[in-house]
């Protein structure tokens, strides 16, 4: 795609799960309605309606929906986002960014870079760059034992395993597990 920004609206049914994948471009995953969760090596992010997840280029990630979701996915040329963060973050989507994404989605895929499409793409990039980050992330621990426990809890939050069972599963003592989570 020889344009700095490509926008595609999509809808997904409740319970949809996109397996781990990555894109050569950066991605802005904007929830126009519904709730998504995204998972990557360094964390889990909640993306409610009116928010978007910034995903750097080439970062493996998975996405799951909770209820039906309408979203707008913007794919951004890595050269256009060099100064953007190198890690995922949830941002609040301004009304201007939402309108620019909607308008750009209505433009031809190969929009005129010197025309309306190019101006909208530049506006999208400016608005993403200035959007405030929100505290909708759950960082994962670096310790592989603690990480295993966290990922298992994310996968099955209704688990009835107690602390001793989790310590056994992690290959750590109860005390080590407790200290690790406190830290």
mmCIF file with all atom_site columns, N, CA, C and O in Angstrom, residues 38-78:
data_model
loop_
_atom_site.group_PDB
_atom_site.id
_atom_site.type_symbol
_atom_site.label_atom_id
_atom_site.label_alt_id
_atom_site.label_comp_id
_atom_site.label_asym_id
_atom_site.label_entity_id
_atom_site.label_seq_id
_atom_site.pdbx_PDB_ins_code
_atom_site.Cartn_x
_atom_site.Cartn_y
_atom_site.Cartn_z
_atom_site.occupancy
_atom_site.B_iso_or_equiv
_atom_site.pdbx_formal_charge
_atom_site.auth_seq_id
_atom_site.auth_comp_id
_atom_site.auth_asym_id
_atom_site.auth_atom_id
_atom_site.pdbx_PDB_model_num
ATOM 1   N N  . UNK A 1 38 ? -6.492  -6.898  23.846 1.00 0.00 ? 38 UNK A N  1
ATOM 2   C CA . UNK A 1 38 ? -5.356  -7.250  23.002 1.00 0.00 ? 38 UNK A CA 1
ATOM 3   C C  . UNK A 1 38 ? -4.253  -7.786  23.896 1.00 0.00 ? 38 UNK A C  1
ATOM 4   O O  . UNK A 1 38 ? -4.091  -7.353  25.040 1.00 0.00 ? 38 UNK A O  1
ATOM 5   N N  . UNK A 1 39 ? -3.511  -8.732  23.355 1.00 0.00 ? 39 UNK A N  1
ATOM 6   C CA . UNK A 1 39 ? -2.471  -9.414  24.115 1.00 0.00 ? 39 UNK A CA 1
ATOM 7   C C  . UNK A 1 39 ? -1.173  -9.389  23.314 1.00 0.00 ? 39 UNK A C  1
ATOM 8   O O  . UNK A 1 39 ? -1.180  -9.690  22.126 1.00 0.00 ? 39 UNK A O  1
ATOM 9   N N  . UNK A 1 40 ? -0.082  -9.024  23.969 1.00 0.00 ? 40 UNK A N  1
ATOM 10  C CA . UNK A 1 40 ? 1.247   -9.072  23.351 1.00 0.00 ? 40 UNK A CA 1
ATOM 11  C C  . UNK A 1 40 ? 2.218   -9.579  24.399 1.00 0.00 ? 40 UNK A C  1
ATOM 12  O O  . UNK A 1 40 ? 1.844   -9.810  25.559 1.00 0.00 ? 40 UNK A O  1
ATOM 13  N N  . UNK A 1 41 ? 3.446   -9.715  24.022 1.00 0.00 ? 41 UNK A N  1
ATOM 14  C CA . UNK A 1 41 ? 4.462   -10.285 24.911 1.00 0.00 ? 41 UNK A CA 1
ATOM 15  C C  . UNK A 1 41 ? 4.614   -9.489  26.206 1.00 0.00 ? 41 UNK A C  1
ATOM 16  O O  . UNK A 1 41 ? 4.845   -10.054 27.265 1.00 0.00 ? 41 UNK A O  1
ATOM 17  N N  . UNK A 1 42 ? 4.462   -8.172  26.131 1.00 0.00 ? 42 UNK A N  1
ATOM 18  C CA . UNK A 1 42 ? 4.733   -7.351  27.304 1.00 0.00 ? 42 UNK A CA 1
ATOM 19  C C  . UNK A 1 42 ? 3.496   -6.859  28.041 1.00 0.00 ? 42 UNK A C  1
ATOM 20  O O  . UNK A 1 42 ? 3.602   -6.059  28.954 1.00 0.00 ? 42 UNK A O  1
ATOM 21  N N  . UNK A 1 43 ? 2.291   -7.337  27.666 1.00 0.00 ? 43 UNK A N  1
ATOM 22  C CA . UNK A 1 43 ? 1.119   -6.903  28.407 1.00 0.00 ? 43 UNK A CA 1
ATOM 23  C C  . UNK A 1 43 ? -0.188  -7.265  27.758 1.00 0.00 ? 43 UNK A C  1
ATOM 24  O O  . UNK A 1 43 ? -0.242  -7.899  26.698 1.00 0.00 ? 43 UNK A O  1
ATOM 25  N N  . UNK A 1 44 ? -1.245  -6.847  28.436 1.00 0.00 ? 44 UNK A N  1
ATOM 26  C CA . UNK A 1 44 ? -2.615  -7.015  27.976 1.00 0.00 ? 44 UNK A CA 1
ATOM 27  C C  . UNK A 1 44 ? -3.277  -5.654  28.075 1.00 0.00 ? 44 UNK A C  1
ATOM 28  O O  . UNK A 1 44 ? -3.060  -4.925  29.044 1.00 0.00 ? 44 UNK A O  1
ATOM 29  N N  . UNK A 1 45 ? -4.077  -5.314  27.066 1.00 0.00 ? 45 UNK A N  1
ATOM 30  C CA . UNK A 1 45 ? -4.712  -4.002  27.024 1.00 0.00 ? 45 UNK A CA 1
ATOM 31  C C  . UNK A 1 45 ? -6.202  -4.152  26.825 1.00 0.00 ? 45 UNK A C  1
ATOM 32  O O  . UNK A 1 45 ? -6.654  -4.946  26.000 1.00 0.00 ? 45 UNK A O  1
ATOM 33  N N  . UNK A 1 46 ? -6.957  -3.364  27.556 1.00 0.00 ? 46 UNK A N  1
ATOM 34  C CA . UNK A 1 46 ? -8.400  -3.285  27.392 1.00 0.00 ? 46 UNK A CA 1
ATOM 35  C C  . UNK A 1 46 ? -8.670  -2.094  26.484 1.00 0.00 ? 46 UNK A C  1
ATOM 36  O O  . UNK A 1 46 ? -8.154  -0.996  26.719 1.00 0.00 ? 46 UNK A O  1
ATOM 37  N N  . UNK A 1 47 ? -9.484  -2.327  25.432 1.00 0.00 ? 47 UNK A N  1
ATOM 38  C CA . UNK A 1 47 ? -9.773  -1.269  24.461 1.00 0.00 ? 47 UNK A CA 1
ATOM 39  C C  . UNK A 1 47 ? -11.286 -1.085  24.393 1.00 0.00 ? 47 UNK A C  1
ATOM 40  O O  . UNK A 1 47 ? -11.974 -1.756  23.626 1.00 0.00 ? 47 UNK A O  1
ATOM 41  N N  . UNK A 1 48 ? -11.831 -0.185  25.224 1.00 0.00 ? 48 UNK A N  1
ATOM 42  C CA . UNK A 1 48 ? -13.268 0.063   25.196 1.00 0.00 ? 48 UNK A CA 1
ATOM 43  C C  . UNK A 1 48 ? -13.655 1.032   24.077 1.00 0.00 ? 48 UNK A C  1
ATOM 44  O O  . UNK A 1 48 ? -12.788 1.677   23.472 1.00 0.00 ? 48 UNK A O  1
ATOM 45  N N  . UNK A 1 49 ? -14.929 1.121   23.852 1.00 0.00 ? 49 UNK A N  1
ATOM 46  C CA . UNK A 1 49 ? -15.473 2.052   22.857 1.00 0.00 ? 49 UNK A CA 1
ATOM 47  C C  . UNK A 1 49 ? -14.885 3.443   23.070 1.00 0.00 ? 49 UNK A C  1
ATOM 48  O O  . UNK A 1 49 ? -14.751 3.912   24.198 1.00 0.00 ? 49 UNK A O  1
ATOM 49  N N  . UNK A 1 50 ? -14.508 4.095   21.960 1.00 0.00 ? 50 UNK A N  1
ATOM 50  C CA . UNK A 1 50 ? -13.966 5.449   22.046 1.00 0.00 ? 50 UNK A CA 1
ATOM 51  C C  . UNK A 1 50 ? -12.471 5.495   22.323 1.00 0.00 ? 50 UNK A C  1
ATOM 52  O O  . UNK A 1 50 ? -11.914 6.572   22.504 1.00 0.00 ? 50 UNK A O  1
ATOM 53  N N  . UNK A 1 51 ? -11.841 4.338   22.364 1.00 0.00 ? 51 UNK A N  1
ATOM 54  C CA . UNK A 1 51 ? -10.400 4.254   22.597 1.00 0.00 ? 51 UNK A CA 1
ATOM 55  C C  . UNK A 1 51 ? -9.762  3.445   21.477 1.00 0.00 ? 51 UNK A C  1
ATOM 56  O O  . UNK A 1 51 ? -10.444 2.756   20.729 1.00 0.00 ? 51 UNK A O  1
ATOM 57  N N  . UNK A 1 52 ? -8.458  3.536   21.397 1.00 0.00 ? 52 UNK A N  1
ATOM 58  C CA . UNK A 1 52 ? -7.732  2.784   20.377 1.00 0.00 ? 52 UNK A CA 1
ATOM 59  C C  . UNK A 1 52 ? -6.432  2.263   20.974 1.00 0.00 ? 52 UNK A C  1
ATOM 60  O O  . UNK A 1 52 ? -5.883  2.855   21.901 1.00 0.00 ? 52 UNK A O  1
ATOM 61  N N  . UNK A 1 53 ? -5.960  1.168   20.414 1.00 0.00 ? 53 UNK A N  1
ATOM 62  C CA . UNK A 1 53 ? -4.679  0.620   20.822 1.00 0.00 ? 53 UNK A CA 1
ATOM 63  C C  . UNK A 1 53 ? -3.654  0.924   19.746 1.00 0.00 ? 53 UNK A C  1
ATOM 64  O O  . UNK A 1 53 ? -3.854  0.581   18.577 1.00 0.00 ? 53 UNK A O  1
ATOM 65  N N  . UNK A 1 54 ? -2.570  1.577   20.139 1.00 0.00 ? 54 UNK A N  1
ATOM 66  C CA . UNK A 1 54 ? -1.432  1.814   19.258 1.00 0.00 ? 54 UNK A CA 1
ATOM 67  C C  . UNK A 1 54 ? -0.572  0.560   19.310 1.00 0.00 ? 54 UNK A C  1
ATOM 68  O O  . UNK A 1 54 ? -0.164  0.117   20.386 1.00 0.00 ? 54 UNK A O  1
ATOM 69  N N  . UNK A 1 55 ? -0.303  -0.054  18.146 1.00 0.00 ? 55 UNK A N  1
ATOM 70  C CA . UNK A 1 55 ? 0.524   -1.253  18.059 1.00 0.00 ? 55 UNK A CA 1
ATOM 71  C C  . UNK A 1 55 ? 1.688   -0.944  17.106 1.00 0.00 ? 55 UNK A C  1
ATOM 72  O O  . UNK A 1 55 ? 1.455   -0.669  15.925 1.00 0.00 ? 55 UNK A O  1
ATOM 73  N N  . UNK A 1 56 ? 2.926   -0.972  17.591 1.00 0.00 ? 56 UNK A N  1
ATOM 74  C CA . UNK A 1 56 ? 4.073   -0.690  16.721 1.00 0.00 ? 56 UNK A CA 1
ATOM 75  C C  . UNK A 1 56 ? 4.206   -1.724  15.596 1.00 0.00 ? 56 UNK A C  1
ATOM 76  O O  . UNK A 1 56 ? 3.675   -2.834  15.703 1.00 0.00 ? 56 UNK A O  1
ATOM 77  N N  . UNK A 1 57 ? 4.925   -1.395  14.544 1.00 0.00 ? 57 UNK A N  1
ATOM 78  C CA . UNK A 1 57 ? 5.119   -2.351  13.449 1.00 0.00 ? 57 UNK A CA 1
ATOM 79  C C  . UNK A 1 57 ? 5.803   -3.628  13.930 1.00 0.00 ? 57 UNK A C  1
ATOM 80  O O  . UNK A 1 57 ? 6.635   -3.590  14.835 1.00 0.00 ? 57 UNK A O  1
ATOM 81  N N  . UNK A 1 58 ? 5.422   -4.742  13.333 1.00 0.00 ? 58 UNK A N  1
ATOM 82  C CA . UNK A 1 58 ? 6.037   -6.062  13.530 1.00 0.00 ? 58 UNK A CA 1
ATOM 83  C C  . UNK A 1 58 ? 5.842   -6.654  14.917 1.00 0.00 ? 58 UNK A C  1
ATOM 84  O O  . UNK A 1 58 ? 6.464   -7.666  15.245 1.00 0.00 ? 58 UNK A O  1
ATOM 85  N N  . UNK A 1 59 ? 4.994   -6.063  15.748 1.00 0.00 ? 59 UNK A N  1
ATOM 86  C CA . UNK A 1 59 ? 4.786   -6.587  17.101 1.00 0.00 ? 59 UNK A CA 1
ATOM 87  C C  . UNK A 1 59 ? 3.722   -7.691  17.076 1.00 0.00 ? 59 UNK A C  1
ATOM 88  O O  . UNK A 1 59 ? 2.565   -7.420  16.736 1.00 0.00 ? 59 UNK A O  1
ATOM 89  N N  . UNK A 1 60 ? 4.074   -8.921  17.439 1.00 0.00 ? 60 UNK A N  1
ATOM 90  C CA . UNK A 1 60 ? 3.067   -9.988  17.491 1.00 0.00 ? 60 UNK A CA 1
ATOM 91  C C  . UNK A 1 60 ? 2.018   -9.685  18.564 1.00 0.00 ? 60 UNK A C  1
ATOM 92  O O  . UNK A 1 60 ? 2.361   -9.307  19.690 1.00 0.00 ? 60 UNK A O  1
ATOM 93  N N  . UNK A 1 61 ? 0.756   -9.836  18.205 1.00 0.00 ? 61 UNK A N  1
ATOM 94  C CA . UNK A 1 61 ? -0.342  -9.558  19.118 1.00 0.00 ? 61 UNK A CA 1
ATOM 95  C C  . UNK A 1 61 ? -1.549  -10.417 18.753 1.00 0.00 ? 61 UNK A C  1
ATOM 96  O O  . UNK A 1 61 ? -1.644  -10.923 17.639 1.00 0.00 ? 61 UNK A O  1
ATOM 97  N N  . UNK A 1 62 ? -2.449  -10.581 19.705 1.00 0.00 ? 62 UNK A N  1
ATOM 98  C CA . UNK A 1 62 ? -3.712  -11.286 19.493 1.00 0.00 ? 62 UNK A CA 1
ATOM 99  C C  . UNK A 1 62 ? -4.813  -10.372 19.991 1.00 0.00 ? 62 UNK A C  1
ATOM 100 O O  . UNK A 1 62 ? -4.587  -9.489  20.824 1.00 0.00 ? 62 UNK A O  1
ATOM 101 N N  . UNK A 1 63 ? -6.032  -10.572 19.482 1.00 0.00 ? 63 UNK A N  1
ATOM 102 C CA . UNK A 1 63 ? -7.159  -9.717  19.853 1.00 0.00 ? 63 UNK A CA 1
ATOM 103 C C  . UNK A 1 63 ? -8.376  -10.590 20.110 1.00 0.00 ? 63 UNK A C  1
ATOM 104 O O  . UNK A 1 63 ? -8.633  -11.542 19.369 1.00 0.00 ? 63 UNK A O  1
ATOM 105 N N  . UNK A 1 64 ? -9.135  -10.257 21.149 1.00 0.00 ? 64 UNK A N  1
ATOM 106 C CA . UNK A 1 64 ? -10.387 -10.956 21.444 1.00 0.00 ? 64 UNK A CA 1
ATOM 107 C C  . UNK A 1 64 ? -11.477 -9.920  21.681 1.00 0.00 ? 64 UNK A C  1
ATOM 108 O O  . UNK A 1 64 ? -11.212 -8.838  22.209 1.00 0.00 ? 64 UNK A O  1
ATOM 109 N N  . UNK A 1 65 ? -12.711 -10.249 21.272 1.00 0.00 ? 65 UNK A N  1
ATOM 110 C CA . UNK A 1 65 ? -13.835 -9.339  21.498 1.00 0.00 ? 65 UNK A CA 1
ATOM 111 C C  . UNK A 1 65 ? -14.671 -9.826  22.677 1.00 0.00 ? 65 UNK A C  1
ATOM 112 O O  . UNK A 1 65 ? -14.768 -11.024 22.930 1.00 0.00 ? 65 UNK A O  1
ATOM 113 N N  . UNK A 1 66 ? -15.245 -8.892  23.366 1.00 0.00 ? 66 UNK A N  1
ATOM 114 C CA . UNK A 1 66 ? -16.191 -9.183  24.442 1.00 0.00 ? 66 UNK A CA 1
ATOM 115 C C  . UNK A 1 66 ? -17.485 -8.504  24.030 1.00 0.00 ? 66 UNK A C  1
ATOM 116 O O  . UNK A 1 66 ? -17.623 -7.298  24.157 1.00 0.00 ? 66 UNK A O  1
ATOM 117 N N  . UNK A 1 67 ? -18.376 -9.284  23.466 1.00 0.00 ? 67 UNK A N  1
ATOM 118 C CA . UNK A 1 67 ? -19.575 -8.733  22.841 1.00 0.00 ? 67 UNK A CA 1
ATOM 119 C C  . UNK A 1 67 ? -19.248 -8.375  21.404 1.00 0.00 ? 67 UNK A C  1
ATOM 120 O O  . UNK A 1 67 ? -18.102 -8.497  20.957 1.00 0.00 ? 67 UNK A O  1
ATOM 121 N N  . UNK A 1 68 ? -20.263 -7.946  20.682 1.00 0.00 ? 68 UNK A N  1
ATOM 122 C CA . UNK A 1 68 ? -20.051 -7.536  19.289 1.00 0.00 ? 68 UNK A CA 1
ATOM 123 C C  . UNK A 1 68 ? -19.193 -6.268  19.267 1.00 0.00 ? 68 UNK A C  1
ATOM 124 O O  . UNK A 1 68 ? -19.323 -5.411  20.145 1.00 0.00 ? 68 UNK A O  1
ATOM 125 N N  . UNK A 1 69 ? -18.329 -6.178  18.271 1.00 0.00 ? 69 UNK A N  1
ATOM 126 C CA . UNK A 1 69 ? -17.407 -5.040  18.182 1.00 0.00 ? 69 UNK A CA 1
ATOM 127 C C  . UNK A 1 69 ? -17.411 -4.479  16.765 1.00 0.00 ? 69 UNK A C  1
ATOM 128 O O  . UNK A 1 69 ? -17.361 -5.227  15.794 1.00 0.00 ? 69 UNK A O  1
ATOM 129 N N  . UNK A 1 70 ? -17.496 -3.170  16.690 1.00 0.00 ? 70 UNK A N  1
ATOM 130 C CA . UNK A 1 70 ? -17.241 -2.461  15.427 1.00 0.00 ? 70 UNK A CA 1
ATOM 131 C C  . UNK A 1 70 ? -15.949 -1.698  15.653 1.00 0.00 ? 70 UNK A C  1
ATOM 132 O O  . UNK A 1 70 ? -15.751 -1.084  16.707 1.00 0.00 ? 70 UNK A O  1
ATOM 133 N N  . UNK A 1 71 ? -15.073 -1.779  14.679 1.00 0.00 ? 71 UNK A N  1
ATOM 134 C CA . UNK A 1 71 ? -13.793 -1.119  14.848 1.00 0.00 ? 71 UNK A CA 1
ATOM 135 C C  . UNK A 1 71 ? -13.322 -0.521  13.543 1.00 0.00 ? 71 UNK A C  1
ATOM 136 O O  . UNK A 1 71 ? -13.866 -0.812  12.477 1.00 0.00 ? 71 UNK A O  1
ATOM 137 N N  . UNK A 1 72 ? -12.351 0.313   13.675 1.00 0.00 ? 72 UNK A N  1
ATOM 138 C CA . UNK A 1 72 ? -11.706 0.910   12.520 1.00 0.00 ? 72 UNK A CA 1
ATOM 139 C C  . UNK A 1 72 ? -10.222 0.645   12.719 1.00 0.00 ? 72 UNK A C  1
ATOM 140 O O  . UNK A 1 72 ? -9.647  1.013   13.737 1.00 0.00 ? 72 UNK A O  1
ATOM 141 N N  . UNK A 1 73 ? -9.626  -0.045  11.767 1.00 0.00 ? 73 UNK A N  1
ATOM 142 C CA . UNK A 1 73 ? -8.221  -0.376  11.869 1.00 0.00 ? 73 UNK A CA 1
ATOM 143 C C  . UNK A 1 73 ? -7.437  0.494   10.890 1.00 0.00 ? 73 UNK A C  1
ATOM 144 O O  . UNK A 1 73 ? -7.727  0.502   9.700  1.00 0.00 ? 73 UNK A O  1
ATOM 145 N N  . UNK A 1 74 ? -6.496  1.249   11.410 1.00 0.00 ? 74 UNK A N  1
ATOM 146 C CA . UNK A 1 74 ? -5.645  2.091   10.563 1.00 0.00 ? 74 UNK A CA 1
ATOM 147 C C  . UNK A 1 74 ? -4.255  1.472   10.550 1.00 0.00 ? 74 UNK A C  1
ATOM 148 O O  . UNK A 1 74 ? -3.693  1.145   11.600 1.00 0.00 ? 74 UNK A O  1
ATOM 149 N N  . UNK A 1 75 ? -3.722  1.282   9.349  1.00 0.00 ? 75 UNK A N  1
ATOM 150 C CA . UNK A 1 75 ? -2.382  0.731   9.171  1.00 0.00 ? 75 UNK A CA 1
ATOM 151 C C  . UNK A 1 75 ? -1.472  1.868   8.715  1.00 0.00 ? 75 UNK A C  1
ATOM 152 O O  . UNK A 1 75 ? -1.773  2.553   7.743  1.00 0.00 ? 75 UNK A O  1
ATOM 153 N N  . UNK A 1 76 ? -0.370  2.065   9.441  1.00 0.00 ? 76 UNK A N  1
ATOM 154 C CA . UNK A 1 76 ? 0.464   3.239   9.259  1.00 0.00 ? 76 UNK A CA 1
ATOM 155 C C  . UNK A 1 76 ? 1.867   2.853   8.811  1.00 0.00 ? 76 UNK A C  1
ATOM 156 O O  . UNK A 1 76 ? 2.507   1.977   9.402  1.00 0.00 ? 76 UNK A O  1
ATOM 157 N N  . UNK A 1 77 ? 2.335   3.522   7.786  1.00 0.00 ? 77 UNK A N  1
ATOM 158 C CA . UNK A 1 77 ? 3.668   3.284   7.242  1.00 0.00 ? 77 UNK A CA 1
ATOM 159 C C  . UNK A 1 77 ? 4.702   3.530   8.344  1.00 0.00 ? 77 UNK A C  1
ATOM 160 O O  . UNK A 1 77 ? 4.688   4.579   8.986  1.00 0.00 ? 77 UNK A O  1
ATOM 161 N N  . UNK A 1 78 ? 5.615   2.574   8.576  1.00 0.00 ? 78 UNK A N  1
ATOM 162 C CA . UNK A 1 78 ? 6.622   2.763   9.631  1.00 0.00 ? 78 UNK A CA 1
ATOM 163 C C  . UNK A 1 78 ? 7.430   4.058   9.485  1.00 0.00 ? 78 UNK A C  1
ATOM 164 O O  . UNK A 1 78 ? 7.804   4.666   10.480 1.00 0.00 ? 78 UNK A O  1
#
